[in-house]
Coordinates of C-alpha atoms (C1' of nucleotides) in Angstrom, one line a residue:
Chain A
M7 CA -46.3 1.5 -6.0
S8 CA -49.8 1.8 -7.4
K9 CA -52.0 -0.8 -7.5
G10 CA -53.3 -2.0 -11.3
I11 CA -52.3 -0.4 -14.9
T12 CA -54.8 0.7 -17.8
K13 CA -56.6 -2.5 -19.2
R14 CA -55.4 -3.0 -23.1
S15 CA -58.9 -2.9 -23.7
E16 CA -59.6 0.7 -22.7
D17 CA -56.7 2.4 -23.5
Y18 CA -53.9 0.3 -25.3
S19 CA -52.0 3.4 -25.4
Q20 CA -52.3 4.0 -21.8
W21 CA -51.3 0.5 -20.9
Y22 CA -48.7 0.5 -22.5
I23 CA -47.2 3.6 -20.9
D24 CA -48.4 2.1 -17.2
I25 CA -46.1 -1.1 -18.2
V26 CA -43.3 0.7 -19.2
L27 CA -43.6 3.1 -15.7
K28 CA -45.0 0.8 -13.2
A29 CA -42.8 -2.3 -14.4
E30 CA -39.8 0.2 -13.8
L31 CA -38.3 0.0 -17.7
A32 CA -37.7 3.4 -18.0
D33 CA -38.9 6.8 -16.6
Y34 CA -39.4 10.5 -18.4
S35 CA -36.4 12.9 -18.5
P36 CA -36.2 16.3 -17.7
V37 CA -35.2 16.5 -21.5
K38 CA -38.2 16.4 -24.1
G39 CA -38.6 13.0 -25.7
C40 CA -35.5 11.3 -23.7
M41 CA -36.2 8.9 -21.3
V42 CA -34.2 7.4 -18.4
I43 CA -33.6 3.7 -19.1
R44 CA -33.9 1.8 -15.7
P45 CA -32.2 -1.0 -14.3
N46 CA -35.3 -3.0 -15.0
G47 CA -35.0 -2.0 -18.6
Y48 CA -31.5 -1.9 -19.4
G49 CA -31.2 -5.4 -17.9
I50 CA -33.4 -6.5 -21.2
W51 CA -31.3 -4.6 -23.3
E52 CA -28.5 -6.1 -22.1
N53 CA -29.4 -9.4 -23.0
I54 CA -30.6 -8.0 -26.2
Q55 CA -26.3 -6.8 -26.5
K56 CA -25.2 -9.9 -25.6
N57 CA -27.1 -12.4 -27.8
L58 CA -27.2 -10.2 -30.5
D59 CA -23.3 -9.8 -30.0
H60 CA -22.7 -13.3 -30.2
M61 CA -24.7 -13.6 -33.4
F62 CA -22.7 -10.5 -35.3
K63 CA -19.3 -12.1 -34.1
E64 CA -20.5 -16.1 -35.1
T65 CA -21.1 -14.3 -38.9
G66 CA -17.2 -13.1 -38.9
H67 CA -18.6 -9.3 -37.5
V68 CA -15.7 -7.2 -35.0
N69 CA -17.3 -3.9 -32.9
A70 CA -15.6 -0.8 -33.0
Y71 CA -16.7 2.6 -32.1
F72 CA -16.2 5.5 -33.9
P73 CA -17.4 9.6 -32.5
M74 CA -20.7 10.7 -31.8
L75 CA -19.9 14.0 -33.3
I76 CA -20.1 14.4 -36.5
P77 CA -18.6 17.1 -38.7
E78 CA -21.6 18.9 -40.4
S79 CA -20.7 18.7 -44.4
F80 CA -20.7 14.8 -44.0
L81 CA -24.0 14.3 -43.4
K82 CA -24.1 16.5 -46.9
K83 CA -22.2 14.4 -49.1
E84 CA -24.7 11.9 -49.6
A85 CA -27.8 13.9 -51.0
E86 CA -30.7 11.4 -49.8
H87 CA -28.9 10.6 -47.2
V88 CA -28.9 14.6 -45.8
E89 CA -32.4 15.1 -47.3
G90 CA -33.6 11.7 -45.2
F91 CA -31.6 13.3 -41.6
A92 CA -31.4 17.0 -41.7
P93 CA -34.5 17.7 -40.6
E94 CA -33.5 15.5 -37.4
C95 CA -30.4 16.3 -36.7
A96 CA -29.6 18.2 -33.1
V97 CA -26.7 20.4 -34.2
V98 CA -23.7 21.7 -32.1
T99 CA -22.9 24.8 -32.5
H100 CA -20.4 25.8 -29.2
G101 CA -17.9 24.2 -28.0
G102 CA -15.7 25.6 -24.8
G103 CA -17.9 29.0 -24.8
K104 CA -16.8 29.8 -28.2
P105 CA -19.1 29.1 -31.5
L106 CA -17.4 26.3 -33.6
E107 CA -16.2 26.7 -36.7
E108 CA -17.8 23.7 -38.6
P109 CA -21.0 22.3 -36.7
L110 CA -21.1 19.1 -35.4
V111 CA -24.3 17.1 -36.0
I112 CA -24.6 14.7 -33.3
R113 CA -25.4 11.6 -35.0
P114 CA -28.2 10.4 -36.3
T115 CA -26.3 7.1 -37.7
S116 CA -23.3 6.7 -38.6
E117 CA -22.6 5.8 -42.0
T118 CA -21.3 9.7 -43.1
I119 CA -18.5 9.1 -40.6
I120 CA -17.8 5.5 -40.9
W121 CA -17.5 5.7 -44.6
A122 CA -15.1 8.9 -44.5
T123 CA -12.9 6.6 -41.9
Y124 CA -13.1 3.5 -44.3
K125 CA -12.1 5.3 -46.6
N126 CA -8.2 5.6 -45.2
W127 CA -8.8 1.5 -44.6
I128 CA -9.8 -0.1 -47.8
S129 CA -7.5 0.1 -51.0
S130 CA -7.0 -3.5 -51.4
Y131 CA -9.1 -6.2 -51.9
R132 CA -7.6 -7.7 -49.4
D133 CA -8.8 -5.5 -47.3
L134 CA -12.6 -6.7 -47.9
P135 CA -14.5 -7.1 -46.8
L136 CA -15.0 -5.4 -43.5
L137 CA -17.1 -6.6 -41.4
I138 CA -18.2 -4.1 -38.0
N139 CA -20.3 -3.2 -35.7
Q140 CA -20.3 -1.0 -33.2
W141 CA -23.4 -0.4 -30.6
A142 CA -23.8 3.3 -29.7
N143 CA -26.7 6.2 -29.1
V144 CA -28.1 8.0 -31.5
C145 CA -29.8 11.2 -31.4
R146 CA -33.0 11.7 -33.9
W147 CA -35.3 15.1 -33.1
E148 CA -38.7 13.5 -34.0
M149 CA -41.4 15.2 -33.5
R150 CA -43.5 13.2 -31.6
T151 CA -42.0 10.2 -29.2
R152 CA -42.9 7.6 -27.2
L153 CA -41.1 5.6 -24.7
F154 CA -38.5 2.8 -26.1
L155 CA -40.4 3.2 -29.4
R156 CA -39.4 6.7 -31.2
T157 CA -36.9 8.5 -28.5
T158 CA -35.1 11.7 -29.2
E159 CA -32.0 9.7 -28.2
F160 CA -31.8 5.9 -28.3
L161 CA -29.6 2.5 -27.8
W162 CA -28.4 0.8 -30.7
Q163 CA -26.2 -1.1 -33.0
E164 CA -25.1 -0.4 -36.8
G165 CA -23.5 -2.9 -38.6
H166 CA -21.3 -1.3 -41.4
T167 CA -19.9 -3.7 -43.8
A168 CA -17.7 -2.6 -46.8
H169 CA -17.7 -5.6 -50.1
A170 CA -15.8 -5.5 -53.1
S171 CA -19.3 -7.0 -55.4
F172 CA -22.6 -6.0 -55.3
E173 CA -23.4 -9.8 -54.8
E174 CA -21.2 -10.2 -52.0
A175 CA -23.3 -7.1 -51.0
E176 CA -26.5 -8.5 -51.3
E177 CA -25.9 -11.4 -48.9
E178 CA -25.0 -9.3 -46.7
T179 CA -27.7 -7.6 -46.0
L180 CA -30.1 -10.7 -46.5
R181 CA -27.8 -12.6 -43.8
M182 CA -28.2 -10.3 -41.4
I183 CA -32.4 -9.5 -41.7
R184 CA -32.1 -13.4 -41.4
V185 CA -30.3 -13.0 -38.1
Y186 CA -32.7 -10.3 -37.3
Q187 CA -34.9 -12.9 -37.8
R188 CA -33.9 -15.9 -36.1
F189 CA -32.9 -13.1 -32.9
A190 CA -36.6 -11.3 -33.0
E191 CA -38.4 -15.5 -33.1
E192 CA -36.1 -17.5 -30.9
F193 CA -35.0 -14.9 -28.4
M194 CA -38.1 -12.7 -28.1
A195 CA -40.4 -14.8 -28.8
M196 CA -41.8 -12.1 -31.9
P197 CA -42.8 -13.7 -34.8
V198 CA -41.6 -11.5 -37.7
I199 CA -42.7 -11.1 -41.5
V200 CA -39.4 -10.7 -43.5
G201 CA -39.3 -8.9 -46.5
R202 CA -38.6 -5.6 -48.7
K203 CA -39.0 -1.8 -47.8
T204 CA -40.7 0.1 -51.2
E205 CA -39.0 2.6 -53.1
S206 CA -40.3 5.2 -50.6
E207 CA -39.5 3.5 -47.6
K208 CA -36.4 2.5 -47.8
F209 CA -33.8 3.6 -45.8
A210 CA -32.2 7.1 -47.2
G211 CA -28.9 6.6 -49.1
A212 CA -30.2 2.6 -49.3
V213 CA -30.3 1.1 -52.8
H214 CA -32.7 -1.1 -51.0
T215 CA -34.2 -2.1 -47.7
Y216 CA -35.0 -5.2 -45.8
C217 CA -37.0 -5.5 -42.5
I218 CA -38.4 -8.0 -40.2
E219 CA -42.5 -6.3 -39.4
A220 CA -43.8 -7.6 -36.1
L221 CA -47.8 -7.2 -35.2
M222 CA -48.4 -6.1 -32.0
Q223 CA -51.9 -6.6 -30.0
D224 CA -53.4 -3.4 -30.8
G225 CA -53.1 -4.8 -34.6
K226 CA -50.2 -2.5 -35.7
A227 CA -47.0 -3.2 -37.5
L228 CA -43.3 -2.6 -35.4
Q229 CA -40.7 -2.2 -38.1
A230 CA -38.2 -4.2 -35.9
G231 CA -34.7 -4.3 -38.0
T232 CA -33.5 -3.0 -40.8
S233 CA -30.9 -4.1 -43.4
H234 CA -29.7 -2.0 -46.6
N235 CA -27.3 -2.4 -49.1
L236 CA -26.0 0.7 -50.0
G237 CA -24.7 -0.3 -52.9
Q238 CA -22.1 2.4 -54.1
N239 CA -23.7 5.5 -53.0
F240 CA -21.6 6.4 -49.9
A241 CA -18.4 4.7 -51.4
K242 CA -19.1 7.4 -53.9
A243 CA -19.8 10.1 -51.8
F244 CA -16.8 9.5 -49.4
D245 CA -14.3 8.2 -52.2
V246 CA -13.3 4.8 -51.2
K247 CA -12.2 2.7 -53.9
F248 CA -10.4 -0.3 -53.7
Q249 CA -8.1 -1.9 -56.3
D250 CA -9.4 -5.1 -57.8
K251 CA -7.6 -8.7 -58.4
D252 CA -8.0 -7.3 -62.1
K253 CA -5.8 -4.3 -61.4
E254 CA -8.9 -2.0 -61.7
L255 CA -9.6 0.9 -59.6
K256 CA -13.2 0.6 -58.0
Y257 CA -15.9 1.7 -55.9
V258 CA -16.5 -0.6 -52.8
Y259 CA -20.2 -1.7 -52.0
A260 CA -21.6 -0.9 -48.7
T261 CA -24.3 -2.1 -46.1
S262 CA -25.9 -0.9 -42.6
W263 CA -27.7 -2.5 -40.5
G264 CA -29.5 -2.3 -37.3
V265 CA -31.7 -2.4 -34.5
S266 CA -32.5 -0.8 -31.4
T267 CA -34.2 0.3 -27.8
R268 CA -37.2 -0.5 -30.2
L269 CA -37.0 -3.8 -29.3
I270 CA -38.0 -3.6 -25.8
G271 CA -40.9 -1.7 -27.0
G272 CA -41.8 -4.6 -29.1
M273 CA -41.5 -7.3 -26.3
I274 CA -43.6 -5.8 -24.5
M275 CA -46.4 -4.7 -26.9
T276 CA -45.9 -7.9 -28.2
H277 CA -46.0 -10.2 -24.8
S278 CA -47.4 -8.5 -21.9
D279 CA -51.1 -7.8 -20.2
D280 CA -53.3 -6.6 -18.2
Q281 CA -51.0 -8.2 -15.1
G282 CA -48.3 -6.0 -16.4
L283 CA -45.2 -7.3 -18.2
V284 CA -44.3 -10.5 -19.7
I285 CA -40.7 -11.0 -20.9
P286 CA -39.7 -13.8 -22.7
P287 CA -37.4 -16.1 -20.4
K288 CA -34.5 -15.8 -22.5
L289 CA -34.5 -11.8 -22.2
A290 CA -35.2 -12.1 -18.7
P291 CA -32.5 -10.4 -16.4
L292 CA -34.1 -12.2 -13.9
P293 CA -35.5 -15.5 -15.2
V294 CA -36.8 -16.9 -11.7
V295 CA -37.5 -15.3 -8.3
I296 CA -38.8 -17.5 -5.1
V297 CA -41.1 -16.1 -2.9
P298 CA -41.0 -17.5 0.4
I299 CA -43.9 -17.7 3.1
W300 CA -44.0 -17.9 6.6
R301 CA -45.5 -16.9 10.0
S302 CA -43.5 -17.4 12.6
D303 CA -39.5 -16.8 13.0
E304 CA -39.6 -20.2 13.2
E305 CA -40.7 -20.8 9.9
Q306 CA -39.2 -18.2 7.9
Q307 CA -35.8 -19.7 9.5
K308 CA -36.9 -22.7 7.9
V309 CA -38.6 -21.8 4.8
S310 CA -35.1 -19.5 4.0
E311 CA -32.5 -22.5 4.4
F312 CA -35.1 -25.0 2.5
A313 CA -34.9 -22.2 -0.3
R314 CA -30.7 -21.7 0.3
N315 CA -30.7 -25.1 0.2
I316 CA -32.1 -25.9 -3.0
T317 CA -30.8 -23.6 -5.2
K318 CA -27.6 -23.8 -3.7
D319 CA -25.8 -25.1 -7.0
W320 CA -27.8 -22.7 -9.2
D321 CA -26.2 -19.7 -11.0
P322 CA -26.8 -16.7 -8.4
L323 CA -27.8 -13.8 -11.6
F324 CA -30.6 -16.9 -12.4
Y325 CA -33.0 -16.3 -9.6
K326 CA -33.3 -14.5 -6.0
I327 CA -35.0 -15.1 -3.4
D328 CA -37.9 -12.1 -2.1
E329 CA -37.1 -12.6 2.0
R330 CA -38.6 -8.9 2.2
D331 CA -40.4 -8.9 5.3
Q332 CA -42.1 -5.5 5.0
Y333 CA -44.7 -6.6 2.5
K334 CA -47.1 -10.0 2.4
P335 CA -46.6 -12.8 -0.1
G336 CA -49.3 -11.2 -2.4
Y337 CA -47.7 -8.2 -2.3
K338 CA -44.5 -9.6 -3.7
F339 CA -46.5 -12.1 -6.0
N340 CA -48.3 -8.7 -8.0
E341 CA -45.1 -7.1 -7.7
W342 CA -42.8 -10.0 -9.5
E343 CA -45.8 -10.1 -12.1
L344 CA -45.8 -6.8 -12.9
K345 CA -42.4 -6.7 -13.3
G346 CA -42.6 -9.5 -15.8
V347 CA -40.5 -12.1 -14.3
P348 CA -41.0 -15.6 -16.3
L349 CA -41.3 -17.7 -13.0
R350 CA -42.5 -17.2 -9.4
I351 CA -41.2 -20.6 -6.9
E352 CA -43.5 -20.1 -4.0
I353 CA -42.3 -21.9 -0.9
G354 CA -43.9 -22.4 2.4
P355 CA -44.2 -24.2 5.6
R356 CA -46.1 -26.9 3.8
D357 CA -43.9 -27.5 1.1
V358 CA -40.6 -27.5 3.6
Q359 CA -42.9 -30.3 4.8
N360 CA -43.4 -31.9 1.8
Q361 CA -40.2 -31.6 0.4
Q362 CA -41.4 -29.9 -2.8
V363 CA -42.1 -26.2 -4.4
V364 CA -45.0 -24.3 -6.3
L365 CA -44.1 -23.6 -9.8
V366 CA -45.9 -20.7 -11.1
R367 CA -45.7 -19.5 -15.2
R368 CA -46.2 -16.1 -15.5
D369 CA -47.7 -16.9 -19.2
T370 CA -50.2 -19.2 -17.7
S371 CA -50.8 -18.2 -14.0
E372 CA -50.6 -21.9 -14.1
K373 CA -49.6 -23.6 -10.6
I374 CA -47.3 -26.2 -10.4
T375 CA -46.5 -28.2 -7.5
L376 CA -43.2 -30.1 -7.9
S377 CA -40.7 -32.2 -5.9
I378 CA -37.6 -30.9 -5.3
D379 CA -35.9 -33.8 -7.1
N380 CA -34.5 -32.4 -10.1
L381 CA -35.8 -29.1 -9.4
K382 CA -33.1 -27.0 -12.3
A383 CA -33.6 -29.5 -14.5
Q384 CA -37.8 -28.7 -14.4
V385 CA -37.5 -25.1 -14.0
E386 CA -35.4 -25.0 -17.0
N387 CA -37.5 -27.1 -18.7
T388 CA -40.4 -25.1 -17.7
L389 CA -38.8 -21.5 -18.9
A390 CA -38.2 -23.4 -21.8
N391 CA -41.7 -23.9 -22.3
I392 CA -43.0 -20.6 -21.5
Q393 CA -40.3 -19.2 -24.2
N394 CA -42.3 -21.6 -27.1
N395 CA -45.5 -20.8 -25.9
L396 CA -44.9 -17.2 -25.4
F397 CA -43.8 -17.7 -29.7
K398 CA -47.0 -19.7 -30.1
K399 CA -49.0 -17.5 -28.8
A400 CA -47.7 -14.5 -30.5
K401 CA -47.6 -16.3 -34.1
E402 CA -51.4 -17.3 -33.8
R403 CA -52.2 -13.6 -33.3
T404 CA -50.3 -12.6 -36.2
E405 CA -51.5 -15.5 -38.6
A406 CA -55.3 -14.7 -36.9
N407 CA -54.8 -10.8 -37.8
T408 CA -53.0 -11.5 -41.0
F409 CA -56.0 -10.9 -43.6
T410 CA -56.0 -11.3 -47.6
V411 CA -57.8 -8.8 -49.0
N412 CA -59.1 -8.1 -52.5
S413 CA -60.6 -5.1 -53.2
Y414 CA -60.1 -1.5 -51.4
D415 CA -63.3 -0.8 -50.5
E416 CA -62.9 -4.2 -48.0
Y417 CA -59.7 -2.7 -47.6
K418 CA -60.3 0.9 -46.1
E419 CA -63.6 -0.7 -43.9
R420 CA -61.2 -3.1 -42.3
I421 CA -57.9 -1.5 -42.1
D422 CA -58.7 0.6 -38.5
G423 CA -59.2 -3.2 -36.9
G424 CA -55.6 -3.4 -37.2
G425 CA -53.5 -6.3 -38.7
F426 CA -51.0 -7.3 -41.6
F427 CA -52.9 -7.7 -44.8
R428 CA -52.2 -9.3 -47.6
V429 CA -53.1 -7.2 -50.4
F430 CA -52.0 -6.5 -54.4
L431 CA -50.7 -2.6 -55.0
D432 CA -48.4 -1.6 -57.5
H433 CA -45.7 -0.4 -55.1
T434 CA -43.5 0.6 -58.2
N435 CA -45.7 3.5 -58.6
P436 CA -45.3 6.2 -56.0
E437 CA -48.8 7.3 -56.0
V438 CA -50.5 4.7 -55.0
E439 CA -48.9 4.7 -51.7
Q440 CA -49.3 7.8 -51.6
K441 CA -53.0 7.5 -51.8
L442 CA -53.0 4.8 -49.6
K443 CA -51.5 6.9 -47.0
E444 CA -54.0 9.8 -47.4
D445 CA -57.1 7.7 -47.5
T446 CA -55.9 4.6 -44.6
K447 CA -52.9 6.0 -42.7
S448 CA -51.8 3.0 -43.8
T449 CA -48.2 2.2 -45.6
I450 CA -46.9 -0.5 -47.7
R451 CA -44.8 -2.4 -44.6
C452 CA -42.7 -4.9 -46.8
I453 CA -42.8 -7.0 -49.9
P454 CA -42.5 -10.3 -48.2
F455 CA -40.1 -12.9 -49.2
D456 CA -42.1 -15.4 -49.4
A457 CA -44.6 -14.4 -51.2
P458 CA -46.3 -16.9 -53.4
Q459 CA -46.6 -16.0 -57.4
E460 CA -49.8 -14.9 -57.6
E461 CA -51.3 -12.4 -60.0
G462 CA -54.1 -9.7 -59.5
P463 CA -55.0 -6.1 -60.0
C464 CA -53.7 -3.3 -57.9
M465 CA -56.8 -2.1 -55.6
I466 CA -56.0 1.3 -56.2
T467 CA -55.2 1.2 -60.0
G468 CA -56.4 -2.0 -61.3
K469 CA -52.4 -2.6 -62.7
T470 CA -51.8 -6.1 -62.8
C471 CA -49.4 -7.4 -59.6
P472 CA -46.8 -10.3 -59.6
Y473 CA -47.6 -11.1 -56.0
R474 CA -49.3 -9.4 -53.3
V475 CA -47.8 -7.1 -50.4
I476 CA -47.9 -6.5 -46.9
A477 CA -49.9 -3.6 -45.8
G478 CA -50.9 -1.8 -42.6
Q479 CA -51.1 0.5 -40.2
A480 CA -47.6 1.3 -38.3
Y481 CA -46.2 2.7 -35.1
Chain B
rC297 C1' -46.1 22.4 -36.3
rG298 C1' -51.8 21.8 -35.1
rG299 C1' -55.6 19.8 -31.7
rG300 C1' -56.3 18.4 -26.2
rG301 C1' -54.6 18.3 -21.2
rU302 C1' -51.4 18.7 -16.8
rG303 C1' -48.1 21.6 -13.7
rU304 C1' -50.0 22.2 -5.4
rA305 C1' -45.9 16.6 -0.6
rG306 C1' -41.8 11.3 -4.0
rC307 C1' -46.9 9.8 -7.1
rU308 C1' -52.1 10.6 -7.7
rC309 C1' -55.4 14.3 -6.7
rA310 C1' -58.8 17.7 -3.9
rG311 C1' -58.9 22.7 -2.9
rC312 C1' -59.6 27.5 -7.3
rC313 C1' -66.0 29.1 -10.2
rC314 C1' -67.6 32.8 -5.5
rG315 C1' -59.6 36.1 -2.6
rG316 C1' -59.8 36.3 4.6
rU317 C1' -60.7 29.1 9.4
rU318 C1' -55.6 26.5 5.1
rU319 C1' -51.1 27.3 10.3
rA320 C1' -52.2 24.6 2.5
rG321 C1' -55.1 19.0 2.9
rA322 C1' -56.4 13.7 1.8
rG323 C1' -55.2 8.4 -0.3
rC324 C1' -51.0 6.0 -1.5
rG325 C1' -45.9 5.9 -0.7
rC326 C1' -41.5 6.4 3.1
rU327 C1' -39.4 6.5 8.4
rU328 C1' -40.4 4.5 13.6
rG329 C1' -42.1 0.6 17.1
rG330 C1' -45.7 -3.7 17.5
rU331 C1' -49.0 -7.3 15.4
rU332 C1' -50.3 -9.4 11.0
rC333 C1' -48.0 -13.1 6.7
rG334 C1' -50.6 -19.5 1.1
rG335 C1' -53.0 -13.4 -3.9
rG336 C1' -52.1 -6.5 -3.0
rA337 C1' -52.2 -6.5 5.7
rC338 C1' -53.4 -3.5 10.3
rC339 C1' -52.7 -0.1 14.3
rA340 C1' -49.8 3.9 16.7
rA341 C1' -46.5 8.1 16.6
rG342 C1' -43.6 10.9 12.2
rA343 C1' -40.5 13.1 8.6
rG344 C1' -42.5 15.8 3.6
rG345 C1' -44.5 21.6 -0.2
rC346 C1' -41.8 29.1 -0.7
rC347 C1' -48.8 25.5 -4.5
rG348 C1' -44.3 25.4 -12.7
rG349 C1' -41.9 30.6 -13.3
rU350 C1' -42.1 36.2 -14.1
rG351 C1' -45.2 40.4 -13.2
rG352 C1' -49.6 42.6 -12.1
rU353 C1' -54.8 43.8 -9.3
rU354 C1' -55.5 44.0 -4.1
rC355 C1' -55.1 45.7 3.0
rA356 C1' -54.8 40.7 1.5
rA357 C1' -53.2 35.4 -4.1
rA358 C1' -52.6 28.4 -4.5
rU359 C1' -57.2 31.0 -5.9
rC360 C1' -58.4 36.6 -9.8
rC361 C1' -55.7 38.7 -14.6
rA362 C1' -51.2 39.2 -18.1
rC363 C1' -47.3 36.9 -19.9
rU364 C1' -43.5 32.6 -20.2
rC365 C1' -42.1 28.0 -19.0
rA366 C1' -42.7 22.9 -19.1
rC367 C1' -44.1 17.9 -19.7
rC368 C1' -48.1 14.4 -21.0
rC369 C1' -51.8 12.8 -25.0
rC370 C1' -53.8 12.7 -29.7
rG371 C1' -52.4 14.0 -35.6
rA372 C1' -48.6 14.8 -39.6
rC373 C1' -42.4 12.6 -39.6
rC374 C1' -40.0 7.9 -38.1
rA375 C1' -36.0 2.2 -36.3

RNA sequence: CGGGGUGUAGCUCAGCCCGGUUUAGAGCGCUUGGUUCGGGACCAAGAGGCCGGUGGUUCAAAUCCACUCACCCCGACCA
């Protein structure tokens, strides 16, 4: 392992890449834009899956799996959808050595194949709501890729639900964006702004899109999750109707919602530092590492025995004792810090003598000497503190970098410094967004749910707006 | 698709201008043995490369020329 990583202040982008590669979260693959997710990274994804999956099931959803290959013609059935996704689709043209009669698209998202299937599953209001999620990989041929943030193939979950009314679909769409908010804040310790996307930023084929937006350490926004109310667009495109209580045949209402391995990128850029990765305890594949310290064989034996003794009733997945003897303790300290393990326990001969251990927090580097009495509870308590502290720090940073700006001149001056900007912009006018993008490389990130009623003139057109939107530069 | 960069050992790179003492090197990592061990240890001995590919020039190519492939970074598009 090479020493050190690029400092954030020197080159933020390189810092990010260094973290991903050196903490062994992922590796480049032989195919451009694709990445190998290594065990350290996949372990985080597994924890994301585990916790989100639980939340989905709590809210009444079940998992299923739909195929990766979709007939090309399916994509074309919803006009906006095909326009949005066709340019970035990978297409399979051959199978078994022969050209295929109809090319198959590798799913960029699964609305089309799912709605083609739902057509067969839905005939009565009694079949609704249909609440299904799938964990899957998807493929989008992006121009420019970045590890975790935008890769050609990525892992995600996509929920696809069918409802009898627009109102019910709307309720579902909102419910799920709140699930994402809760997950981001409680598990990832990543504060987010919840809101609605503007017309030009919404999902291809949606009536409207809700999103969570997080602010990264470099001041750029990251869209961390989206939830779409698809109205009847897909039902109409795939002819999915149900007979309602009133005997009438109606098109069903749809939602879809997803988060991806991008969340891992968001986690990295929210918490990590110049020492390396910082993983919130609730997502850490390994919450605690124990580093024994010894000189002689005799000491090694004593220290190891002590370590095993104090952990004898601990969950083996909760901790690891690093007994490698080819590395000195200092090396191990640095390595585990680089890899983001939230809490380290150091145990040396002195500690055995005093029946104590030394806890070292990844988030603050604080060293705490503790008696071994009631150690497990103390460790768990400290992990909970780390989790809270990470959220608090991220929240403070986000708030400190959320600015209220009134003039376009001031906005243009400050936008490159990063941050969320609370501004008046007429989001109903596409030209406003167009100009904003051209002038400042920034976009309206969302129309926040909690925007207070406040009238003011659009920074660009002067038209009166009823509330402020959040604008900023994004990943 | 534009702009920039890089391809030589597992990794980071030197060597290339000015072709031949180069039997291709260094540091890190790796293997073996020994000493170390409370913040990235040290010594010794090893293993490991047809220098991205193809073609050319030449008595001679990692080095010069042409073509080509790949990847990375920065922009426009996106979760």
